[in-house]
Amino acid sequence: MFRLNRLVDYGVVLMSHIAAHTDRRFSAPGLASDLGLPVPVVSKVLKGLVHRGLLTSYRGAKGGYRLGREADAITVADIISAIDGPIALTHCIEDSDGTCGIESLCPQRGNWQIINHAVRNALADIRLSDLTAPLPPFFEPPLSKGGKDVTPL
Amino acid sequence: MFRLNRLVDYGVVLMSHIAAHTDRRFSAPGLASDLGLPVPVVSKVLKGLVHRGLLTSYRGAKGGYRLGREADAITVADIISAIDGPIALTHCIEDSDGTCGIESLCPQRGNWQIINHAVRNALADIRLSDLTAPLPPFFEPPLSKGGKDVTPL
DNA sequence: GCAAATCCGTACTAATTAAGTCCACTTTAA
DNA sequence: TTAAAGTGGACTTAATTAGTACGGATTTGC
């Protein structure tokens, strides 16, 4: 179906949620309950985002995550490639192990680069700050009652 | 890896090959041997392309395939969606079976539409006539044992 | 009219990839 | 010191994709 995989889907949702409250730290369990997803899954996604610097993590009790840089300096392409690896629509672009013997002669290579660039550029043009829809108020954790999810900074 | 599936890869290669010789009909077995792919696989891909009118098929002996319309009236988005189904990067756009209980309230929907549109537009801007690299005469297709990528590095 | 070449549709199996889980470890606040 | 967090890697299961098979329909040319 030519679609992003689910983890990327989660990633975008998580990032836009976190971006909506830059003054807070969000814990993995808290985010998981916000989104109704299993903790290990959320954790896995966050892991990738941290690794690429899109999120900063804080360990220990009251630890959690916040944006690694400004929301307008993070693009959708960044998020996708953090979780999913490089955005390469076809097999031959990404791996350089030389499985294909005819390399430089390859007549299709140019074609795929045209296509790859078009898509990459499209995704690199969308910033996190353009994705303006956070989870609405009624999805937010019950802060007043023990603040189980979101740790205020 | 956020990539097109292999059949789409084949499809683009097939289409650009066929587009390079608009005066010929190409049979499925002929194309398969040009690309070094199994006939049933090529056949499957061509099927989808015919179904969407990107190719016209001719049955019977001396039958085969040719472009269904001018190369500059066929876009990469057309090819992808013919083989792979609609270009919908995330799950919640395409199926309307209501698995997602919050549908119209869904705060992420708008975000995904931004992203989907960007990618769709990028792909719809690339025409088959822009993909100018046919298989050159000296191209010797690698002998395929099934899962080989058509597009070499 | 028949045989050969070709496309058509569907169902099936195998292979690959993605999704999700688990666990032992480290870090930090109280 | 203990509990609440993140980290990293290995693992299992689920889902999807790739590829195969086959019976049928259509056209050409002899």
Short mmCIF file of C-alpha atoms (C1' of nucleotides) in Angstrom, two decimals:
data_model
loop_
_atom_site.label_atom_id
_atom_site.label_comp_id
_atom_site.label_asym_id
_atom_site.label_seq_id
_atom_site.Cartn_x
_atom_site.Cartn_y
_atom_site.Cartn_z
CA MET A 1 0.00 0.00 0.00
CA PHE A 2 2.96 2.32 -0.10
CA ARG A 3 2.57 3.51 3.36
CA LEU A 4 4.70 4.42 6.25
CA ASN A 5 5.01 1.75 8.79
CA ARG A 6 3.10 1.99 11.95
CA LEU A 7 5.98 2.94 14.17
CA VAL A 8 6.55 6.05 12.11
CA ASP A 9 2.90 6.83 12.42
CA TYR A 10 3.27 6.66 16.18
CA GLY A 11 6.41 8.74 15.98
CA VAL A 12 4.73 11.63 14.26
CA VAL A 13 1.87 11.57 16.70
CA LEU A 14 4.24 11.44 19.65
CA MET A 15 6.37 14.26 18.36
CA SER A 16 3.48 16.55 17.71
CA HIS A 17 2.09 15.78 21.12
CA ILE A 18 5.36 16.58 22.80
CA ALA A 19 5.81 19.68 20.69
CA ALA A 20 2.53 21.02 21.95
CA HIS A 21 3.88 21.33 25.48
CA THR A 22 7.49 22.29 25.35
CA ASP A 23 7.50 23.13 29.02
CA ARG A 24 6.95 19.56 30.13
CA ARG A 25 8.76 16.32 30.25
CA PHE A 26 6.81 13.35 29.05
CA SER A 27 7.52 9.89 30.35
CA ALA A 28 7.17 6.86 28.13
CA PRO A 29 4.44 5.32 30.30
CA GLY A 30 2.62 8.63 30.30
CA LEU A 31 2.75 8.97 26.53
CA ALA A 32 1.69 5.36 26.16
CA SER A 33 -1.42 5.96 28.16
CA ASP A 34 -2.14 9.21 26.34
CA LEU A 35 -2.12 7.40 23.04
CA GLY A 36 -3.50 4.10 24.22
CA LEU A 37 -0.47 2.17 23.11
CA PRO A 38 1.67 -0.41 24.87
CA VAL A 39 4.61 1.06 26.75
CA PRO A 40 7.26 -1.07 25.05
CA VAL A 41 6.13 0.12 21.65
CA VAL A 42 6.20 3.76 22.60
CA SER A 43 9.53 3.19 24.20
CA LYS A 44 10.96 1.72 21.08
CA VAL A 45 9.85 4.66 19.01
CA LEU A 46 11.19 7.21 21.45
CA LYS A 47 14.46 5.40 21.49
CA GLY A 48 14.97 6.05 17.81
CA LEU A 49 13.96 9.67 18.09
CA VAL A 50 16.44 10.26 20.91
CA HIS A 51 19.17 8.59 18.98
CA ARG A 52 18.86 11.13 16.23
CA GLY A 53 18.62 14.07 18.57
CA LEU A 54 14.99 14.84 17.83
CA LEU A 55 14.23 14.27 21.48
CA THR A 56 16.34 14.72 24.55
CA SER A 57 15.92 12.14 27.26
CA TYR A 58 16.31 12.45 31.01
CA ARG A 59 16.92 9.35 33.04
CA GLY A 60 16.00 8.48 36.52
CA ALA A 61 12.91 9.18 38.50
CA LYS A 62 11.04 12.15 37.04
CA GLY A 63 12.93 11.61 33.87
CA GLY A 64 11.28 11.74 30.52
CA TYR A 65 11.52 13.32 27.11
CA ARG A 66 11.34 16.72 25.52
CA LEU A 67 12.12 18.11 22.10
CA GLY A 68 15.75 18.01 21.15
CA ARG A 69 15.47 21.25 19.24
CA GLU A 70 12.91 23.79 18.16
CA ALA A 71 9.79 22.43 16.49
CA ASP A 72 10.47 24.42 13.38
CA ALA A 73 13.88 22.83 13.05
CA ILE A 74 12.45 19.33 12.92
CA THR A 75 10.99 18.03 9.70
CA VAL A 76 8.79 15.10 8.92
CA ALA A 77 11.67 13.67 6.94
CA ASP A 78 13.76 13.77 10.12
CA ILE A 79 11.16 11.85 12.05
CA ILE A 80 10.70 9.22 9.40
CA SER A 81 14.36 8.59 8.94
CA ALA A 82 15.00 8.50 12.67
CA ILE A 83 12.56 5.66 13.10
CA ASP A 84 12.64 3.92 9.81
CA GLY A 85 16.05 4.50 8.40
CA PRO A 86 16.89 6.48 5.32
CA ILE A 87 14.14 7.53 3.00
CA ALA A 88 15.00 5.52 -0.05
CA LEU A 89 12.05 4.43 -2.05
CA THR A 90 13.79 1.70 -3.85
CA HIS A 91 16.20 -0.97 -2.88
CA CYS A 92 19.18 0.01 -4.92
CA ILE A 93 19.72 3.45 -3.51
CA GLU A 94 20.34 2.68 0.07
CA ASP A 95 22.67 -0.24 0.28
CA SER A 96 26.10 0.03 -1.15
CA ASP A 97 27.15 -3.55 -0.83
CA GLY A 98 27.45 -3.85 -4.56
CA THR A 99 24.92 -6.61 -5.04
CA CYS A 100 24.22 -5.10 -8.39
CA GLY A 101 27.13 -5.66 -10.68
CA ILE A 102 26.50 -3.00 -13.25
CA GLU A 103 26.42 -0.01 -10.96
CA SER A 104 27.50 3.03 -12.88
CA LEU A 105 25.88 1.84 -16.07
CA CYS A 106 22.56 1.35 -14.43
CA PRO A 107 19.98 3.01 -16.59
CA GLN A 108 17.36 3.14 -13.91
CA ARG A 109 19.40 4.80 -11.29
CA GLY A 110 18.77 8.27 -12.55
CA ASN A 111 15.08 7.58 -12.65
CA TRP A 112 14.95 6.51 -9.08
CA GLN A 113 16.97 9.42 -7.93
CA ILE A 114 14.49 11.76 -9.51
CA ILE A 115 11.71 10.05 -7.62
CA ASN A 116 13.58 9.81 -4.34
CA HIS A 117 14.52 13.43 -4.38
CA ALA A 118 11.02 14.54 -5.07
CA VAL A 119 9.66 12.64 -2.12
CA ARG A 120 12.44 13.54 0.23
CA ASN A 121 12.08 17.19 -0.58
CA ALA A 122 8.38 17.05 -0.04
CA LEU A 123 8.86 15.54 3.39
CA ALA A 124 11.70 17.83 4.32
CA ASP A 125 9.47 20.79 3.63
CA ILE A 126 7.03 19.89 6.37
CA ARG A 127 8.13 20.99 9.80
CA LEU A 128 6.92 19.70 13.08
CA SER A 129 5.65 23.17 13.77
CA ASP A 130 3.36 22.84 10.75
CA LEU A 131 1.65 19.88 12.33
CA THR A 132 -0.51 21.83 14.61
CA ALA A 133 -2.92 19.31 15.95
CA PRO A 134 -1.95 18.03 19.36
CA LEU A 135 -4.14 15.68 21.27
CA PRO A 136 -7.10 17.74 22.34
CA PRO A 137 -7.74 18.58 26.00
CA PHE A 138 -9.94 15.62 26.68
CA PHE A 139 -7.15 13.28 25.79
CA GLU A 140 -4.82 14.72 28.30
CA PRO A 141 -3.99 12.88 31.48
CA PRO A 142 -5.82 13.80 34.65
CA LEU A 143 -3.15 16.11 35.96
CA SER A 144 -4.97 17.02 39.09
CA LYS A 145 -5.20 13.48 40.34
CA GLY A 146 -1.67 12.53 41.02
CA GLY A 147 -0.26 13.52 37.67
CA LYS A 148 0.35 9.95 36.74
CA ASP A 149 1.39 10.58 33.19
CA VAL A 150 2.97 13.86 32.53
CA THR A 151 5.70 15.06 34.71
CA PRO A 152 5.66 18.85 34.92
CA LEU A 153 9.09 20.23 34.55
CA MET B 1 12.50 1.36 5.42
CA PHE B 2 9.81 3.49 3.91
CA ARG B 3 10.21 2.17 0.50
CA LEU B 4 8.13 1.14 -2.39
CA ASN B 5 7.59 -2.53 -2.64
CA ARG B 6 9.41 -4.50 -5.22
CA LEU B 7 6.54 -4.92 -7.60
CA VAL B 8 6.28 -1.18 -7.95
CA ASP B 9 9.96 -1.08 -8.64
CA TYR B 10 9.40 -3.54 -11.46
CA GLY B 11 6.45 -1.54 -12.65
CA VAL B 12 8.40 1.66 -13.11
CA VAL B 13 11.15 -0.14 -14.92
CA LEU B 14 8.67 -1.92 -17.15
CA MET B 15 6.81 1.24 -17.97
CA SER B 16 9.88 3.18 -18.87
CA HIS B 17 11.07 0.31 -20.99
CA ILE B 18 7.81 0.14 -22.87
CA ALA B 19 7.66 3.90 -23.20
CA ALA B 20 11.00 3.86 -24.97
CA HIS B 21 9.53 2.00 -27.93
CA THR B 22 6.00 3.13 -28.48
CA ASP B 23 5.88 1.48 -31.86
CA ARG B 24 6.22 -2.02 -30.48
CA ARG B 25 4.12 -4.45 -28.58
CA PHE B 26 5.86 -6.17 -25.74
CA SER B 27 4.82 -9.62 -24.62
CA ALA B 28 5.03 -10.60 -20.98
CA PRO B 29 7.56 -13.36 -21.68
CA GLY B 30 9.61 -10.93 -23.73
CA LEU B 31 9.67 -8.31 -20.99
CA ALA B 32 10.45 -10.95 -18.43
CA SER B 33 13.50 -12.01 -20.33
CA ASP B 34 14.54 -8.40 -20.94
CA LEU B 35 14.52 -7.77 -17.23
CA GLY B 36 15.59 -11.17 -16.06
CA LEU B 37 12.48 -11.73 -14.00
CA PRO B 38 10.08 -14.65 -13.79
CA VAL B 39 7.20 -14.42 -16.22
CA PRO B 40 4.47 -14.77 -13.60
CA VAL B 41 5.84 -11.82 -11.69
CA VAL B 42 6.02 -9.58 -14.71
CA SER B 43 2.59 -10.73 -15.63
CA LYS B 44 1.20 -9.79 -12.29
CA VAL B 45 2.61 -6.31 -12.50
CA LEU B 46 1.37 -5.75 -16.03
CA LYS B 47 -2.06 -6.85 -14.96
CA GLY B 48 -2.35 -4.00 -12.53
CA LEU B 49 -1.10 -1.50 -15.05
CA VAL B 50 -3.63 -2.64 -17.64
CA HIS B 51 -6.42 -2.49 -15.13
CA ARG B 52 -5.81 1.18 -14.60
CA GLY B 53 -5.43 1.93 -18.26
CA LEU B 54 -1.75 2.72 -18.12
CA LEU B 55 -1.16 -0.08 -20.56
CA THR B 56 -3.34 -1.50 -23.28
CA SER B 57 -3.22 -5.23 -23.76
CA TYR B 58 -3.75 -7.29 -26.87
CA ARG B 59 -4.64 -10.90 -26.56
CA GLY B 60 -3.86 -13.86 -28.71
CA ALA B 61 -0.80 -14.76 -30.69
CA LYS B 62 1.25 -11.64 -31.40
CA GLY B 63 -0.54 -9.99 -28.58
CA GLY B 64 1.22 -7.97 -25.95
CA TYR B 65 1.24 -4.59 -24.29
CA ARG B 66 1.75 -0.98 -25.18
CA LEU B 67 1.20 2.31 -23.42
CA GLY B 68 -2.40 3.10 -22.71
CA ARG B 69 -1.81 6.80 -23.25
CA GLU B 70 0.96 9.24 -23.96
CA ALA B 71 4.01 9.01 -21.76
CA ASP B 72 3.58 12.57 -20.61
CA ALA B 73 0.08 11.80 -19.42
CA ILE B 74 1.26 9.05 -17.08
CA THR B 75 2.73 9.97 -13.74
CA VAL B 76 4.75 8.03 -11.24
CA ALA B 77 1.84 8.37 -8.86
CA ASP B 78 -0.33 6.60 -11.42
CA ILE B 79 2.08 3.71 -11.67
CA ILE B 80 2.43 3.31 -7.94
CA SER B 81 -1.24 3.38 -7.23
CA ALA B 82 -2.01 1.01 -10.10
CA ILE B 83 0.21 -1.65 -8.61
CA ASP B 84 0.11 -0.90 -4.96
CA GLY B 85 -3.21 0.64 -4.29
CA PRO B 86 -3.84 4.16 -3.14
CA ILE B 87 -0.97 6.26 -1.93
CA ALA B 88 -1.93 6.68 1.67
CA LEU B 89 1.00 6.95 3.94
CA THR B 90 -0.83 6.14 7.08
CA HIS B 91 -3.41 3.64 8.11
CA CYS B 92 -6.18 5.89 9.17
CA ILE B 93 -6.70 7.58 5.84
CA GLU B 94 -7.56 4.69 3.66
CA ASP B 95 -9.92 2.43 5.47
CA SER B 96 -13.24 3.69 6.55
CA ASP B 97 -14.37 0.72 8.52
CA GLY B 98 -14.36 2.76 11.64
CA THR B 99 -11.72 0.83 13.50
CA CYS B 100 -10.59 4.14 14.81
CA GLY B 101 -13.30 5.11 17.22
CA ILE B 102 -12.70 8.80 17.29
CA GLU B 103 -12.83 9.43 13.58
CA SER B 104 -14.00 12.93 13.03
CA LEU B 105 -12.45 14.14 16.23
CA CYS B 106 -9.12 12.62 15.38
CA PRO B 107 -6.63 15.37 15.89
CA GLN B 108 -3.97 13.73 13.80
CA ARG B 109 -6.01 13.39 10.71
CA GLY B 110 -5.25 16.85 9.49
CA ASN B 111 -1.57 16.28 10.04
CA TRP B 112 -1.56 13.17 7.98
CA GLN B 113 -3.42 14.81 5.18
CA ILE B 114 -0.75 17.47 4.99
CA ILE B 115 1.87 14.79 4.67
CA ASN B 116 -0.08 12.65 2.26
CA HIS B 117 -0.77 15.52 -0.04
CA ALA B 118 2.82 16.59 -0.12
CA VAL B 119 3.99 13.15 -1.15
CA ARG B 120 1.20 12.57 -3.61
CA ASN B 121 1.84 15.86 -5.28
CA ALA B 122 5.52 15.17 -5.51
CA LEU B 123 4.85 11.86 -7.22
CA ALA B 124 2.16 13.23 -9.46
CA ASP B 125 4.60 15.82 -10.76
CA ILE B 126 6.89 13.23 -12.25
CA ARG B 127 5.78 11.97 -15.63
CA LEU B 128 6.80 8.82 -17.33
CA SER B 129 8.28 10.99 -20.04
CA ASP B 130 10.62 12.46 -17.44
CA LEU B 131 12.04 9.04 -16.78
CA THR B 132 14.19 8.89 -19.81
CA ALA B 133 16.41 5.94 -19.20
CA PRO B 134 15.29 2.85 -21.04
CA LEU B 135 17.28 -0.33 -20.91
CA PRO B 136 20.22 0.35 -23.20
CA PRO B 137 21.25 -2.18 -25.85
CA PHE B 138 24.29 -3.31 -23.92
CA PHE B 139 22.30 -3.97 -20.82
CA GLU B 140 22.57 -7.60 -19.87
CA PRO B 141 20.00 -8.37 -17.25
CA PRO B 142 21.38 -10.25 -14.30
CA LEU B 143 20.01 -13.74 -14.07
CA SER B 144 17.36 -13.52 -11.47
CA LYS B 145 16.68 -16.10 -8.90
CA GLY B 146 13.48 -14.69 -7.71
CA GLY B 147 14.00 -11.91 -5.28
CA LYS B 148 16.36 -9.75 -7.19
CA ASP B 149 15.99 -6.02 -7.40
CA VAL B 150 15.46 -4.74 -10.83
CA THR B 151 16.95 -1.42 -10.14
CA PRO B 152 20.62 -1.94 -9.70
CA LEU B 153 22.86 0.33 -7.79
"C1'" DG C 1 -11.11 -25.66 -37.54
"C1'" DC C 2 -7.06 -26.28 -34.97
"C1'" DA C 3 -2.79 -25.32 -32.69
"C1'" DA C 4 0.11 -22.08 -30.74
"C1'" DA C 5 0.86 -17.87 -28.50
"C1'" DT C 6 -0.77 -14.74 -25.56
"C1'" DC C 7 -3.49 -12.35 -21.94
"C1'" DC C 8 -6.78 -13.04 -17.54
"C1'" DG C 9 -8.22 -14.14 -12.92
"C1'" DT C 10 -7.92 -16.32 -8.81
"C1'" DA C 11 -6.13 -18.97 -5.26
"C1'" DC C 12 -2.31 -20.62 -2.85
"C1'" DT C 13 2.39 -21.01 -0.49
"C1'" DA C 14 6.75 -19.34 0.85
"C1'" DA C 15 9.65 -15.68 2.18
"C1'" DT C 16 10.44 -11.45 4.17
"C1'" DT C 17 9.59 -7.69 7.06
"C1'" DA C 18 7.39 -5.27 10.65
"C1'" DA C 19 5.38 -5.13 15.14
"C1'" DG C 20 5.47 -5.97 19.58
"C1'" DT C 21 7.55 -8.15 23.95
"C1'" DC C 22 10.95 -9.08 27.35
"C1'" DC C 23 14.70 -8.57 30.35
"C1'" DA C 24 18.89 -7.21 32.56
"C1'" DC C 25 21.15 -2.84 33.06
"C1'" DT C 26 21.97 2.22 34.14
"C1'" DT C 27 20.61 6.59 35.96
"C1'" DT C 28 18.42 9.86 39.07
"C1'" DA C 29 15.25 11.89 42.74
"C1'" DA C 30 13.60 11.64 47.17
"C1'" DT D 1 18.26 2.70 49.40
"C1'" DT D 2 14.37 2.28 46.78
"C1'" DA D 3 11.34 3.31 43.12
"C1'" DA D 4 10.71 5.44 38.79
"C1'" DA D 5 12.46 6.30 34.87
"C1'" DG D 6 15.38 5.55 30.26
"C1'" DT D 7 18.78 2.02 27.31
"C1'" DG D 8 20.06 -1.63 24.46
"C1'" DG D 9 19.68 -5.84 22.52
"C1'" DA D 10 17.57 -10.25 21.60
"C1'" DC D 11 13.63 -12.52 20.81
"C1'" DT D 12 8.72 -14.07 19.18
"C1'" DT D 13 4.79 -13.43 16.78
"C1'" DA D 14 1.96 -11.24 13.39
"C1'" DA D 15 1.26 -9.22 9.00
"C1'" DT D 16 2.41 -8.32 4.51
"C1'" DT D 17 4.64 -9.09 0.21
"C1'" DA D 18 6.63 -11.84 -3.32
"C1'" DG D 19 6.30 -15.38 -6.12
"C1'" DT D 20 3.87 -19.72 -8.16
"C1'" DA D 21 0.36 -22.41 -10.30
"C1'" DC D 22 -3.33 -23.39 -13.11
"C1'" DG D 23 -7.57 -23.39 -15.72
"C1'" DG D 24 -9.71 -20.32 -18.87
"C1'" DA D 25 -10.39 -16.88 -22.73
"C1'" DT D 26 -8.86 -14.68 -27.03
"C1'" DT D 27 -6.49 -14.01 -31.32
"C1'" DT D 28 -3.42 -15.29 -35.25
"C1'" DG D 29 -1.99 -18.08 -38.92
"C1'" DC D 30 -1.92 -22.27 -41.21
#
